[in-house]
Structures are given as C-alpha cells and as structure tokens.
Coordinates of C-alpha atoms in Angstrom, one line a residue:
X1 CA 0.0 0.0 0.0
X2 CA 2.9 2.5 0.6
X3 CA 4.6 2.0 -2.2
X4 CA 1.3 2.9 -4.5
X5 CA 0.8 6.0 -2.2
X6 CA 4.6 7.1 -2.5
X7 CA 3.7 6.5 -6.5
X8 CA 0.6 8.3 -6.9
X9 CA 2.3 11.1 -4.4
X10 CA 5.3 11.1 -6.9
X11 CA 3.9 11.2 -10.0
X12 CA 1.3 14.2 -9.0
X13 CA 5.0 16.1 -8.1
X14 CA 5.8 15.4 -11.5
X15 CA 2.3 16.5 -12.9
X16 CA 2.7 20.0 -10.8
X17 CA 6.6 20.5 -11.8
X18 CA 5.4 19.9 -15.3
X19 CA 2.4 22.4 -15.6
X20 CA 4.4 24.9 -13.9
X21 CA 7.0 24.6 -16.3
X22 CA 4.3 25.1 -19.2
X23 CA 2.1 27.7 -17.9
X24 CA 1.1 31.1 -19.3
X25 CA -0.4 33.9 -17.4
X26 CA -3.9 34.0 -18.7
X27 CA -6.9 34.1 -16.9
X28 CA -8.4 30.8 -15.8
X29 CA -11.8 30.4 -18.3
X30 CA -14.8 30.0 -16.6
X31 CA -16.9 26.6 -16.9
X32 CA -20.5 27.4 -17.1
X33 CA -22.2 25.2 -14.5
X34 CA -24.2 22.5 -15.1
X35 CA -26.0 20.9 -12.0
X36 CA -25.7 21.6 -8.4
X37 CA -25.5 18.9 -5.2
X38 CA -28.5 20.4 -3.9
X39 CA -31.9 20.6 -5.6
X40 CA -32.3 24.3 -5.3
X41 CA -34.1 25.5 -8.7
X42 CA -31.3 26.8 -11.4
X43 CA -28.9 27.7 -8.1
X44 CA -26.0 26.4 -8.3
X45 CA -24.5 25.2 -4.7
X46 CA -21.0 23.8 -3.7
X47 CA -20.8 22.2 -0.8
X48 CA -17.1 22.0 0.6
X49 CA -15.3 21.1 3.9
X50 CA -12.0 22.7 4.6
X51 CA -11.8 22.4 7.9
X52 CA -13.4 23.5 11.3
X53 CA -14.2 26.7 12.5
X54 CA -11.5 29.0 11.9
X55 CA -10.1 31.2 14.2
X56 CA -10.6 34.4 11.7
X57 CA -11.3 35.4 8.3
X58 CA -10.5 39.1 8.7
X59 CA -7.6 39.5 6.4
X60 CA -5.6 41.3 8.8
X61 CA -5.5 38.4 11.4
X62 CA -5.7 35.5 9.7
X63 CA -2.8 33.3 9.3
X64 CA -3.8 29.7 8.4
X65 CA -4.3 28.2 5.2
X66 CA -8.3 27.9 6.0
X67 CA -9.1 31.3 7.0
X68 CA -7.1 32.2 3.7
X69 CA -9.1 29.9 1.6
X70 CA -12.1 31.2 2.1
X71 CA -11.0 34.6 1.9
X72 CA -9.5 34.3 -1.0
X73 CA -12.9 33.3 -2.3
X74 CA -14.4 36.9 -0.8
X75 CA -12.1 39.3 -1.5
X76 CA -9.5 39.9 -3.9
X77 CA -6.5 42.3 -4.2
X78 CA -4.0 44.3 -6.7
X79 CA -2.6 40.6 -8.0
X80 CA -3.3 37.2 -7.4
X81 CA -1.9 33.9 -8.6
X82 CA -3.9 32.2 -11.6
X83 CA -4.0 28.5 -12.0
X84 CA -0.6 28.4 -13.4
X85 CA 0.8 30.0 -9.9
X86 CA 1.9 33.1 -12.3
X87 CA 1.3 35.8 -11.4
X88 CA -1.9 38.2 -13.1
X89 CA -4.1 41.0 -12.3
X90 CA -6.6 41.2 -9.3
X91 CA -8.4 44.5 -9.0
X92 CA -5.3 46.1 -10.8
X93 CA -5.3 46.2 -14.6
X94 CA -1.8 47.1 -14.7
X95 CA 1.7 47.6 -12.8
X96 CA 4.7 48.6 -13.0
X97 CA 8.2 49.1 -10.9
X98 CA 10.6 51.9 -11.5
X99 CA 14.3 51.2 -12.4
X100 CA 15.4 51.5 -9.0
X101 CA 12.9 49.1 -8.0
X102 CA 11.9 51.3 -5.3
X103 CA 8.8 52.5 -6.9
X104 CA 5.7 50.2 -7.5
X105 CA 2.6 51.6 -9.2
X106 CA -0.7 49.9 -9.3
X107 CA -3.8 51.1 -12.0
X108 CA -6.9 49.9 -10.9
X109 CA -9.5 48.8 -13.0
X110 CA -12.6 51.3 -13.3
X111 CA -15.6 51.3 -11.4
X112 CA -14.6 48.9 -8.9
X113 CA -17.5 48.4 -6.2
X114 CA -17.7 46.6 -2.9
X115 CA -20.1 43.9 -2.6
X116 CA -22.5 46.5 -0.8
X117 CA -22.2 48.5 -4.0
X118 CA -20.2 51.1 -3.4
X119 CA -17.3 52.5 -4.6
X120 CA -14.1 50.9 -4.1
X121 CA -10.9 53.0 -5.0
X122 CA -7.2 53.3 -4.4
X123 CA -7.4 54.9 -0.5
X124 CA -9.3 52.1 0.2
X125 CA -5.9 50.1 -0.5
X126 CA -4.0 53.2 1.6
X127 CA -6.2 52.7 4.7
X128 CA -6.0 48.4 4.4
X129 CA -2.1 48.3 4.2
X130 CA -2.0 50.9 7.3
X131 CA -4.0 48.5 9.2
X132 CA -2.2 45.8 8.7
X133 CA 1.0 47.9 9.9
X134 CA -1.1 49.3 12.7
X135 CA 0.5 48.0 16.1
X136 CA -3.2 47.9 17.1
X137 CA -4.3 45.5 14.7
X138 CA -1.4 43.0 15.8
X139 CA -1.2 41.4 12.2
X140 CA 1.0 38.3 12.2
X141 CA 1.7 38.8 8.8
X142 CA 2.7 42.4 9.3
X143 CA 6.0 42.5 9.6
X144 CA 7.1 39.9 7.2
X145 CA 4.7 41.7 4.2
X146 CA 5.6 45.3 5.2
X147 CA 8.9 45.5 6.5
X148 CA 10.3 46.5 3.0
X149 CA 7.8 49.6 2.9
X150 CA 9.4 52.9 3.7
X151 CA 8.2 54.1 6.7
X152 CA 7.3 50.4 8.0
X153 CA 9.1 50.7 11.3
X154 CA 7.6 54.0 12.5
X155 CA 4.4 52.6 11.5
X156 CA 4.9 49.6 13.5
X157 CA 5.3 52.2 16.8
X158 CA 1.7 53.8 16.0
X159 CA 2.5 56.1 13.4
X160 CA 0.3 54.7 10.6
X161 CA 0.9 58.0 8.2
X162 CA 4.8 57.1 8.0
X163 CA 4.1 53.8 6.2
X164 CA 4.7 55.0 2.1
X165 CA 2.1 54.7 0.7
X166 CA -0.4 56.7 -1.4
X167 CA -3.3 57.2 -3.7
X168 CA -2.4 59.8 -6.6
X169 CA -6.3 59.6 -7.7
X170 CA -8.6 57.3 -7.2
X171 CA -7.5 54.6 -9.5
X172 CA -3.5 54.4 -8.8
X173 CA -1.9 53.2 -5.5
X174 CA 1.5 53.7 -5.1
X175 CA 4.3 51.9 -2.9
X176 CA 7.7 53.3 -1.6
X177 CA 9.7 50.9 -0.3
X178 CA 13.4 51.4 1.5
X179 CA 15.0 48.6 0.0
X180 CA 14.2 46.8 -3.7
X181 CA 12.5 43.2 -2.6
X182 CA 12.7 40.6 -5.6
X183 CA 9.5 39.3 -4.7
X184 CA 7.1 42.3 -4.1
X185 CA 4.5 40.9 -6.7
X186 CA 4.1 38.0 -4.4
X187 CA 3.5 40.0 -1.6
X188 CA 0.7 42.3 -3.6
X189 CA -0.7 38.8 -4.6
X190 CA -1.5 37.8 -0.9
X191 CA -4.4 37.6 0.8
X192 CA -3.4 39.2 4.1
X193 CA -3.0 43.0 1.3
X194 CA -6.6 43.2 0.4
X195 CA -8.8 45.6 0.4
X196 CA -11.0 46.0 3.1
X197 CA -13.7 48.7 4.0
X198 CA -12.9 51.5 7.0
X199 CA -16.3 52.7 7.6
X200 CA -17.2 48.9 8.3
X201 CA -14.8 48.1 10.3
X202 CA -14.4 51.4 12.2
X203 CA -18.5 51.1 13.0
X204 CA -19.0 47.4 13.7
X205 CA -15.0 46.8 15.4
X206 CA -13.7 42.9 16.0
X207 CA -16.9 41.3 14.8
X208 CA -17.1 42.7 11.8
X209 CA -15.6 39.5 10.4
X210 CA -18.3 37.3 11.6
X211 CA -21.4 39.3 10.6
X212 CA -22.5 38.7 7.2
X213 CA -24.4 42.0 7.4
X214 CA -20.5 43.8 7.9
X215 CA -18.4 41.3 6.0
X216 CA -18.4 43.7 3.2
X217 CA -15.8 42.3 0.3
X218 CA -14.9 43.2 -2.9
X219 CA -14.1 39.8 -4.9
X220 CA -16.3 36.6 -5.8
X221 CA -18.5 36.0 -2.9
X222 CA -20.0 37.6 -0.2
X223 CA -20.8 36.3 3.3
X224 CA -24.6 35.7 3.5
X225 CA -24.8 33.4 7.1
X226 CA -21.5 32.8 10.0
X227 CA -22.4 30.0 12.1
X228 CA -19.9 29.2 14.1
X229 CA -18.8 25.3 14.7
X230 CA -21.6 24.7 11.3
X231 CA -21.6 26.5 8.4
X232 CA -20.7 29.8 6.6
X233 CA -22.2 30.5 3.3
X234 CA -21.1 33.0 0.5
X235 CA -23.1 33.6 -2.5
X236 CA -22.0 35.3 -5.6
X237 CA -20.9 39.0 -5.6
X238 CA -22.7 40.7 -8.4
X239 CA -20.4 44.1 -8.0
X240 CA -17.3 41.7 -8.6
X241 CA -15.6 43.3 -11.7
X242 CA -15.7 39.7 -12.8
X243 CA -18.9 38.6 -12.1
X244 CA -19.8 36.8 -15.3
X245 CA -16.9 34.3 -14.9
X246 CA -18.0 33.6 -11.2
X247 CA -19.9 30.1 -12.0
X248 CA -21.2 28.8 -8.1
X249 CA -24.0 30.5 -7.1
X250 CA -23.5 29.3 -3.6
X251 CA -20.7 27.9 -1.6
X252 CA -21.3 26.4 1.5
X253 CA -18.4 25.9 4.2
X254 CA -19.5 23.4 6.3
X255 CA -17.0 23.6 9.7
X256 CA -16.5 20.0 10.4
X257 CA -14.1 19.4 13.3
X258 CA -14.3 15.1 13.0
X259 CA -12.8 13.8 9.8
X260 CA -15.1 10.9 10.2
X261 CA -18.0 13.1 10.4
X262 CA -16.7 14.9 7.1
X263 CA -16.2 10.8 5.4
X264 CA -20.0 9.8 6.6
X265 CA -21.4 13.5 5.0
X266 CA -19.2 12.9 1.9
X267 CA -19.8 9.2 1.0
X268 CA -24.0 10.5 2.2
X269 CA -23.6 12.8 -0.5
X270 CA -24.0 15.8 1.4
X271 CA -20.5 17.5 0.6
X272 CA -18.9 17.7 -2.4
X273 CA -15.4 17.6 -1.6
X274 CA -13.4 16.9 2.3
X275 CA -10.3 18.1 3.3
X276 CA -9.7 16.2 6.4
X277 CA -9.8 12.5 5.5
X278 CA -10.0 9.8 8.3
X279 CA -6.6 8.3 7.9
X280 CA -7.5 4.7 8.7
X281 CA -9.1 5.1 5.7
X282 CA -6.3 6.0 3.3
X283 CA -5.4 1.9 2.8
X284 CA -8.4 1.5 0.7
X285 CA -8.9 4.6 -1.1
X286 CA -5.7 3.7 -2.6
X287 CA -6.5 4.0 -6.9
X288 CA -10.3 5.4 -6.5
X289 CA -10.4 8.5 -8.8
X290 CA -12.3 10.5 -5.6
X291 CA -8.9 10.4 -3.7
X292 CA -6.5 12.7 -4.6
X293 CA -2.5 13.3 -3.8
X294 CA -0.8 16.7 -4.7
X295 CA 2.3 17.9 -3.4
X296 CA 2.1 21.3 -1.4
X297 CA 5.0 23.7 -0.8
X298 CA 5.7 23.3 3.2
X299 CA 7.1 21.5 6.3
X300 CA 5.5 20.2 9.3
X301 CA 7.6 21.0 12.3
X302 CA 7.4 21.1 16.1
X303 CA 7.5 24.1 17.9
X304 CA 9.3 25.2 21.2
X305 CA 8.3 28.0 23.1
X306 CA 12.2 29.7 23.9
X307 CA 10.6 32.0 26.4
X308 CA 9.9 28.7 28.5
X309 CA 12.8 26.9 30.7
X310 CA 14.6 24.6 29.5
X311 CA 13.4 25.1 26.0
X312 CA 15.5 28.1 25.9
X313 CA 18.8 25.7 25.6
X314 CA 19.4 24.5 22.4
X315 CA 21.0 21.5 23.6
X316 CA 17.7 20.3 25.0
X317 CA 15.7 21.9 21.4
X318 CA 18.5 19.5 19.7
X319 CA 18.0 16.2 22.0
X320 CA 14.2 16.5 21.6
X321 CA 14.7 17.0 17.8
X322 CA 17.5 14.4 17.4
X323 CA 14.9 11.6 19.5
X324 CA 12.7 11.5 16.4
X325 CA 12.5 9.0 13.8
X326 CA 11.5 10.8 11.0
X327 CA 11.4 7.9 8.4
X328 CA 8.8 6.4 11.3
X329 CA 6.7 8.8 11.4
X330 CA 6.5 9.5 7.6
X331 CA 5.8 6.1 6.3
X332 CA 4.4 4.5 9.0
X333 CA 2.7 7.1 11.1
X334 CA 1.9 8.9 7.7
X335 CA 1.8 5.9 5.8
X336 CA 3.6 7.5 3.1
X337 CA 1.6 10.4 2.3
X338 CA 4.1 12.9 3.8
X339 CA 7.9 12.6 3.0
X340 CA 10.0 12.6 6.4
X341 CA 12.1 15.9 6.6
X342 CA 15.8 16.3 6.5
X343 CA 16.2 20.1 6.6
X344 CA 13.5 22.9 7.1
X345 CA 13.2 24.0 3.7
X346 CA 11.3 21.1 1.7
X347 CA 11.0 19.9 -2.1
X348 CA 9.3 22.4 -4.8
X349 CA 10.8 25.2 -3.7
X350 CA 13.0 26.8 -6.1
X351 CA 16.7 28.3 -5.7
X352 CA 18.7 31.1 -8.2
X353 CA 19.7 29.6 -11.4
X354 CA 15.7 28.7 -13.3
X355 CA 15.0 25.2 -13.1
X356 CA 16.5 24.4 -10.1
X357 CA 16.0 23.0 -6.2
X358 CA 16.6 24.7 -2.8
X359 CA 16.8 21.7 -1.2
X360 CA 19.2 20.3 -4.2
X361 CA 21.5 23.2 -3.6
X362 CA 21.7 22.4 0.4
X363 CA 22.3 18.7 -0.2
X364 CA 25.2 19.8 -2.6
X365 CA 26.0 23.1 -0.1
X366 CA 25.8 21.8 3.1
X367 CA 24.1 17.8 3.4
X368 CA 20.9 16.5 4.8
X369 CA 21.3 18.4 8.5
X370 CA 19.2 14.8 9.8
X371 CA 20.5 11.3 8.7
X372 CA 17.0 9.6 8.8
X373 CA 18.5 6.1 7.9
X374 CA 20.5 6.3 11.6
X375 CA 18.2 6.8 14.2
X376 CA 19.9 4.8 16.9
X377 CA 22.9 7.0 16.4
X378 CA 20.2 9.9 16.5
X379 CA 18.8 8.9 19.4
X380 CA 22.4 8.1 21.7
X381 CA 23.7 11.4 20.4
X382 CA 20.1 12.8 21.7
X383 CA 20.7 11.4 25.1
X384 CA 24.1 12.8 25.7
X385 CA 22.5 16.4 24.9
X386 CA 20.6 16.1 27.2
X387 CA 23.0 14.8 29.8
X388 CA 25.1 17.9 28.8
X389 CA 21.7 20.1 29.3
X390 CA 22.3 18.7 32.8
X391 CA 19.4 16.1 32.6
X392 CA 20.9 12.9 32.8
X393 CA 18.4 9.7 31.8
X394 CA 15.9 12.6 32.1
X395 CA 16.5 13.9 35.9
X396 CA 15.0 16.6 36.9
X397 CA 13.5 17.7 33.6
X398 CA 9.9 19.0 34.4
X399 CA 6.6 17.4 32.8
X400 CA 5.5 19.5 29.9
X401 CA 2.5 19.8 27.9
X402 CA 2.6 19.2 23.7
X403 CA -0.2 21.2 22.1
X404 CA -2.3 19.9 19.2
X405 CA -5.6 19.5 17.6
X406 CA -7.4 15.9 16.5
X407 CA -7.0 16.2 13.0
X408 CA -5.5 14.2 10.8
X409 CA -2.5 12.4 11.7
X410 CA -1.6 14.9 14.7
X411 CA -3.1 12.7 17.6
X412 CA -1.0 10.1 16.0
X413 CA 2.0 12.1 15.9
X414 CA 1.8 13.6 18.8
X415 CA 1.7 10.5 21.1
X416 CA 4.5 8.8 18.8
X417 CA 6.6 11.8 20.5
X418 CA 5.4 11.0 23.6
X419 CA 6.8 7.8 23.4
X420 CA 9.8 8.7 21.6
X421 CA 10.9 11.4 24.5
X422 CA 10.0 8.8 27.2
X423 CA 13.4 7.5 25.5
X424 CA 14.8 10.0 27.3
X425 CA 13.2 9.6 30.7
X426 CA 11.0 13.0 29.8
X427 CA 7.1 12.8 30.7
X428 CA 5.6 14.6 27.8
X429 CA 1.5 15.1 28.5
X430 CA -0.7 15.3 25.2
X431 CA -2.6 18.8 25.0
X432 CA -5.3 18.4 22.4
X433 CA -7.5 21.5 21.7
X434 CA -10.0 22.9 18.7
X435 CA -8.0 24.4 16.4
X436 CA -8.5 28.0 16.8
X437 CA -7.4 26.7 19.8
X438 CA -4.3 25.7 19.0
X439 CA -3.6 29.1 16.8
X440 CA -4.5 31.1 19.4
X441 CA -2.7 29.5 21.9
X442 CA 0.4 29.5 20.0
X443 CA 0.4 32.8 19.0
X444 CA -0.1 34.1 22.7
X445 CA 2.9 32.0 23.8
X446 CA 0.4 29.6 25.9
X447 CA 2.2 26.4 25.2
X448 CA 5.6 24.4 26.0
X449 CA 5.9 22.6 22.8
X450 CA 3.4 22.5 19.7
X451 CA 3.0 21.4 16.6
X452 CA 3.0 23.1 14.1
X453 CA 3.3 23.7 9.9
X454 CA 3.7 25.7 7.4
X455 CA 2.8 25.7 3.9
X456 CA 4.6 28.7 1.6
X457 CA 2.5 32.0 0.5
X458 CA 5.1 32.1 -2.6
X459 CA 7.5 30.6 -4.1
X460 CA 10.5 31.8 -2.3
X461 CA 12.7 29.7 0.7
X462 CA 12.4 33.4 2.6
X463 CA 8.4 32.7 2.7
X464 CA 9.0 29.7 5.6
X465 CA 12.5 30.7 6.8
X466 CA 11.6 34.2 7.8
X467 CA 9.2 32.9 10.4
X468 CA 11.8 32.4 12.8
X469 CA 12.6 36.2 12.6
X470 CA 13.0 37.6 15.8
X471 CA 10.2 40.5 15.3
X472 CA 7.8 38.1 12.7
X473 CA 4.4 37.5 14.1
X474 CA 4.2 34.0 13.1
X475 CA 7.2 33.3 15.5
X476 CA 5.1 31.2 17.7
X477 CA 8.2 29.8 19.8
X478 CA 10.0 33.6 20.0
X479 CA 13.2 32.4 18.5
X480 CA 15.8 35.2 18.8
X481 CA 19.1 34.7 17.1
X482 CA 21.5 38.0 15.7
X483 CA 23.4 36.1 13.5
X484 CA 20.2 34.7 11.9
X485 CA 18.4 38.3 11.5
X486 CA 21.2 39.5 9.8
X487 CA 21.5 36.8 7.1
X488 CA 17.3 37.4 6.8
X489 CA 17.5 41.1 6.5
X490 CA 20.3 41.3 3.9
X491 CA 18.5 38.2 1.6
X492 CA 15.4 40.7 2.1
X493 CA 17.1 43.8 0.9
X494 CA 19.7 42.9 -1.7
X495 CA 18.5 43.2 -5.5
X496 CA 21.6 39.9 -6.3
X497 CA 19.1 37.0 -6.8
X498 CA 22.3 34.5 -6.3
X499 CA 23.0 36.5 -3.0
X500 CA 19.5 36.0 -1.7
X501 CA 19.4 32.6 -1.9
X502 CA 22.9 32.0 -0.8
X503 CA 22.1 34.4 2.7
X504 CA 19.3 31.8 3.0
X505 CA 20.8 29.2 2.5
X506 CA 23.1 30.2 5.3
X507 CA 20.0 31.6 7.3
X508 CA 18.4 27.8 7.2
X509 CA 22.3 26.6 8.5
X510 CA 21.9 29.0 11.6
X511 CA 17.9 27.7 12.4
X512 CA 19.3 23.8 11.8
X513 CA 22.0 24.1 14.0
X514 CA 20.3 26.1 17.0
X515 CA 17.5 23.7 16.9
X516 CA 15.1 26.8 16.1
X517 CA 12.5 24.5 15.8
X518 CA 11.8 20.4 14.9
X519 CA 11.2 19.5 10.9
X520 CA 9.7 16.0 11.0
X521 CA 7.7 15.9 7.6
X522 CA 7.4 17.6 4.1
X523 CA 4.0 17.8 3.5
X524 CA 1.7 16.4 0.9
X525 CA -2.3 17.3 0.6
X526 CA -4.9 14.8 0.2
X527 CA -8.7 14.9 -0.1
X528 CA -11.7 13.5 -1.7
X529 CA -13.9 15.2 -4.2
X530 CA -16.5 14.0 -6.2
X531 CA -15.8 13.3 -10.0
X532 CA -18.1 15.5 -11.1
X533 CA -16.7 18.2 -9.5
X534 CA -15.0 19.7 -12.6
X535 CA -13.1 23.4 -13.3
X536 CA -11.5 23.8 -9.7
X537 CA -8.1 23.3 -8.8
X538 CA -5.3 22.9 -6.1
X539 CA -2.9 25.3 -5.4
X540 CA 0.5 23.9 -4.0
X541 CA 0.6 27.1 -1.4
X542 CA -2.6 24.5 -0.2
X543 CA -5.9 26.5 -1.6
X544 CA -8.7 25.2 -3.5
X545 CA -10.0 27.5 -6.0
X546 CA -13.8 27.0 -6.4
X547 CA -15.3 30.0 -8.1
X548 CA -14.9 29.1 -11.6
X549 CA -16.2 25.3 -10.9
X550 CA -19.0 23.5 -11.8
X551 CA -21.1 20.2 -11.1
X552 CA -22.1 18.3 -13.9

C-alpha cells in the first residue's frame, strides 16, 4: 500500500513540476455550471469542507491556510496567482516598478465596487495596508509583508501615516519601499493585502468579520450566514468586476471538526469535496479517482516555546529533535503520504539559477542536517545532549504539555513523541485542543511545545525561513538569534538573486543548528472530491479555487 501511495504522491509532483513549467499567465476560463449537489431550482450550490471553524477570516489576522481559503474566495486584491501560480491581475489592470525598484505603481480597473455596491478606489488600498502595519491590529503577517515599505518601522510604533504609501487619484496606488525586494509581486498577490472597508470596520469593530451584514468584500462572494462550529455560506458577488466568470451561485463551508463526520457526509452525498480525510481510511482509497494526492510547498515541524525553561537551551531543542525517527513517522505514522524531513526548507521550492531546487543546492552546499537512515545513532547522540543540558536519563526535567488538535495524523503524531521522549526519561502530556485553539494558543505563547506547519505563500525559501525572525508575528516559539536576523535582512534587501538565496541558504544553516524548531515531515495534501466536481483546482501554497467550478 505505501509504495502505491509514494507512487501516486510522486507522480502528482511530477504533474505539478510539469504544468508549472508550461504555464502562461492568462486568466483561468470560466466553466458554465451544469447541475448543483442540492436541488435548489437553477442555483448552483458547492458544498465543501475545509476544515473546522476558523479562528478568523478578517484579512488582517488571519494566518492559516483555512481562513485564507475562504477569503481568497471573498475578496481579492491588486494581483493574485492564476491557476498556473503566475502571477496576473486582481483589482489592478496594470503595474509597473521603476528602475530603482523602489517604486511600485498599481492602475486599478474602473468602477470597482464593494459587494454593498459602493465605490471601491485606491485609498481604500492606503487605509488596508496601514491597518495591517497598525500595532493595534497586531497582524501576524505584518511584519514579514511590510517591512520592506518605507516608513514600516515608524508605522509599527503607532505612526500609521509614516508607512509609504499613497493614492495619486482614485485609480492608482502607489508603494515606496526602503530597499528593492525581488519578490514584491508575491506580496501584492497575498491575501493578508486586500482591500477592506474603513467605515465597516471602524463602525462594527472585532466582529465585523463574523457578521454577514459587515463582511463587506470586494471579490467573488459575499458572506450571507456565519455560524460558528456549522456552516458559513457566500453567494455570488454581483459588483465583482468579474462577475460573469463567477460560476457557483453558492458555496457552502461546512465547519467540520471530525474527519469521520466529514467521510460519513461525503460518502452520504452531502459535501462535495473533504479536506480532512479519516486516515485509517487511506489503505483503501488507494486508486479510487475521488482520492486525490498533490504535493504542497511546506514543512510540518514542532515548535518550542524559547521563552519557557529549559526550551530556551538549544542543547535540550536538539535532543528533543535528534529523538525522532522521522522515516517512522513519515511512512508509517503517515503511511507514506508525507515525505519525512531532513532540513526545514522542503522539495518544490526553487533556488537562483531557473530550473533548479533549494533543497538540491543544500544537499550539494551543506548535506541533509538529519541522517534519517540512523536513528539509533540519532537517538544516543540525543541522550548525551541532554545529559550535557544537565538532565541525565531525564533527571530533573519537568513534565510539559505538547499542544495539538485531533486532525489528521496529529493525535497520532503527537503520542509517537510522547513515546519517543519517554526515550529519554521526559514525561511529555498530550494537550489536544479545537483548532482555533491551538492558533490562538500558539500565538499568545500559551504552550511548552506545539505542533505546528507551514505551507509557503510564494514561491520563495524566505516565505518559511523568515518565520523564525525575531520581530515576525508567526514566531510562535520567540526564537531570537542576531546572526540569523542578519542573514534574513540582507537576503530581504539585496537586489543579487544568487546572494538572496545563498544568505538563506546560510540563514536555514543557523535555524538547523540552533535547533530553532523540529522539521519531521514535508508535506503532501490529500482529499476526496467528487468526480463530477469539474473546473477547480489545487494550489501547491494548499488552496482550492472554487469559483470558476462546476457540477455536472
């Protein structure tokens, strides 16, 4: 049974690698839709779980692939990656960057309108970028996204009017930024830059997010019910500037915590497509044309919180990291649906010279940072860490808590490491929570050690190895390191594409050898949808794209 999953896994790499190579930058074409899964009159409704409740879908805030699916569904901003990954216009026709690269100007298409049917223009664009610089707001992603904006770090102490940028009418918005950044595009192309309305926001405050009557948007859908822990619904935008390509009537998120609640719904008919897969069920989906394998672009990792004795000595990070079998876990655990990890950075991800591997150009650099065929070794070089820690056999190392939710294979995972650090005489408890739970938690430092993943915004190695930046919002564990916020900060700002990647390169050295975090897995995405589910498509940045669908 592996070895078919390994296949299948494989050759949908090679499938990806392939389009990628052959794509061109035109708009996906619409498939007119055809039937619907519900009997609703000439409606046509999808019916899709990607997962339970998230913690947010205001732009802002959000930082897990869910939240971002469905927003990417509602709102749209000055770019946005077509089915090729390439990058094409969003609510901006056209772009441009001056010679400097300093200089980025955006043209809006005309008569944009929210979904309320107003007026959507270029200070709509200036007010959304401040807020997400805003100390106030507290954006994970702020830091990471706007850092290479002029007037970012005076922005980031409350003074929202020193962050460069600027609407010269209504239809252009223009960026300054302090340094050139190779991959600014990218950044315009995310979902945490879009638009959102002030006079929403301002009047209806945190919830505006969770109130269909406030979650005003500007792209395919709007938000027509929020139940939390059930179901939110968007229905077609009619003031989207692309309306007419827009082919679902209805999409319907249902928020199912229990993959085998999703499997019973799904084989019932009920949903159209499940994320989260029971995985004592993978064995016998094995060749049925509903179960699919892509690769996606990120790592699954264990987190330590550095602020917390004694995960603040990297000896101890290292023991705890070096007492995993990572072949274990990825075959077995996984059963071959995730590839076990031997750096950070992971496959797909690409380095300088066109063509190429980041993870090919570390293996010729540097070597595989974790032998996975040794574990023993692994495991006796773990215990003498440990002993060096001053924790001999374990002694006198305190209980701690591992934080997770019940999806997937993370229970699984999770008490394999229990296990595996009883190895070392630790007493490791098993902390499962919802997962907006879990993100919270993280995020507000409430935790010893987590799990945790990430799966890349862009293509570009900076996307994952940033995170570990000492001022990046999504540095759960508040890893600190000089050395390795230098390397970041000069890949960030030099305009030498070899440099960048050889300063990250070096960056991912520093992170491996101070045990910033754990890598066990690179991950791999699998789901079931039904075969007459046609026009949609998987992203390897882990989004489905529904809107130009149909059911026939």
């Amino acid at each position: 049974m592996r070895k078919k999953i390994t296949t299948l896994v494989a050759a949908a790499v090679s499938a990806t690698l392939l389009l990628s190579a052959c794509g061109s930058s035109t708009t996906p074409e619409a498939t007119a839709p055809a039937g619907s899964s519900e009997s609703t009159g000439t409606e046509n409704v999808l019916n899709v779980q990607r997962g339970p409740s998230p913690e947010t879908i205001d732009p802002a805030l959000n930082s897990a692939s869910d939240g971002a699916n469905m927003i990417l569904h509602a709102f749209e901003g000055l770019l946005k990656f077509d089915q090729n990954n390439d990058i094409v216009g969003g609510l901006a026709e056209s772009w441009e960057q001056s010679e400097d690269g300093l200089t980025w100007t955006f043209h809006l298409r005309p008569d944009l309108k929210w979904s309320d049917g107003s007026a959507l223009t270029a200070n709509d664009f200036v007010y959304s970028w401040k807020r997400v610089a805003d100390p106030n707001t507290a954006a994970p992603y702020g830091y990471d996204l706007l850092n290479v904006v002029a007037g970012y770090e005076e922005a980031s102490k409350g003074d929202i009017d020193a962050l460069q940028v600027e609407a010269t009418d209504d239809n252009t918005f223009v960026v300054h930024l302090s340094n050139p950044c190779v991959y600014f595009d990218k950044i315009a192309a995310f979902t945490v830059m879009v638009p959102v309305q002030q006079a929403t926001i301002e009047a209806a405050g945190d919830s505006w997010a969770t109130d269909p009557a406030t979650y005003i948007t500007d792209g395919p859908y709007y938000m027509t019910e929020f139940t939390d822990g059930s179901q939110i619904v968007f229905e077609k935008n009619p003031y989207y500037w692309d309306a007419e390509n827009i082919t679902f009537d209805k999409i319907v998120w249902h928020l199912i915590e229990d993959s085998n609640t999703s499997y019973t719904a799904y084989n019932q008919g009920e949903l159209d497509m499940i994320k989260d897969v029971p995985t004592e069920e993978i064995p016998t989906l094995d060749g049925n044309e509903e179960f699919h394998v892509e690769p996606l672009m990120g790592t699954y990792y264990v987190t330590f919180n550095t602020q917390k004795e004694p995960f603040n000595d990297a000896k101890v990070r290292e023991a705890l990291s070096l007492a995993i079998d990572r072949k274990y876990v990825a075959d077995t655990i996984m059963q071959g649906t995730y590839s076990p990890a031997t750096n950070f950075v992971g496959a797909g991800v690409s380095d300088a010279a066109e063509g190429s591997s980041f993870v090919d150009v570390t293996k010729e650099k540097y070597g595989d940072h974790f032998d996975i065929e040794n574990y023993d070794a692994n495991l006796e070089k773990a215990k003498e860490l440990l002993a060096e820690a001053g924790y001999p056999n374990g002694e006198g190392f305190p209980a701690f808590d591992y934080l997770t939710n019940d999806a997937g294979y993370h229970k699984a995972v999770a008490e394999y490491l229990q296990s595996a650090w009883a190895e070392l005489g630790l007493t490791m408890n098993v902390n499962i929570q919802e997962w907006k739970t879990v993100t919270a938690d993280r995020r507000s430092g409430n935790f010893d050690v987590a799990r945790n993943g990430w799966v890349y915004d862009w293509d570009d190695p900076s996307n994952m190895i940033n995170l570990l930046e000492t001022t990046n919002g999504n540095n759960d564990g508040k890893y600190s390191s000089a050395e390795f916020d230098k390397l970041v900060d000069e890949a960030r700002s030099t305009t030498d594409i070899d440099k960048h990647y050889d300063l990250l390169h070096q960056a991912e050295q520093v992170l491996l050898k101070d045990a910033a975090m754990a890598p066990i897995a690179y991950y791999n995405e699998f789901w079931l949808q039904k075969p007459n589910l046609k026009g949609t498509w998987h992203s390897p940045y882990g989004y489905w794209y529904f809107m130009y669908g149909s059911l026939e």
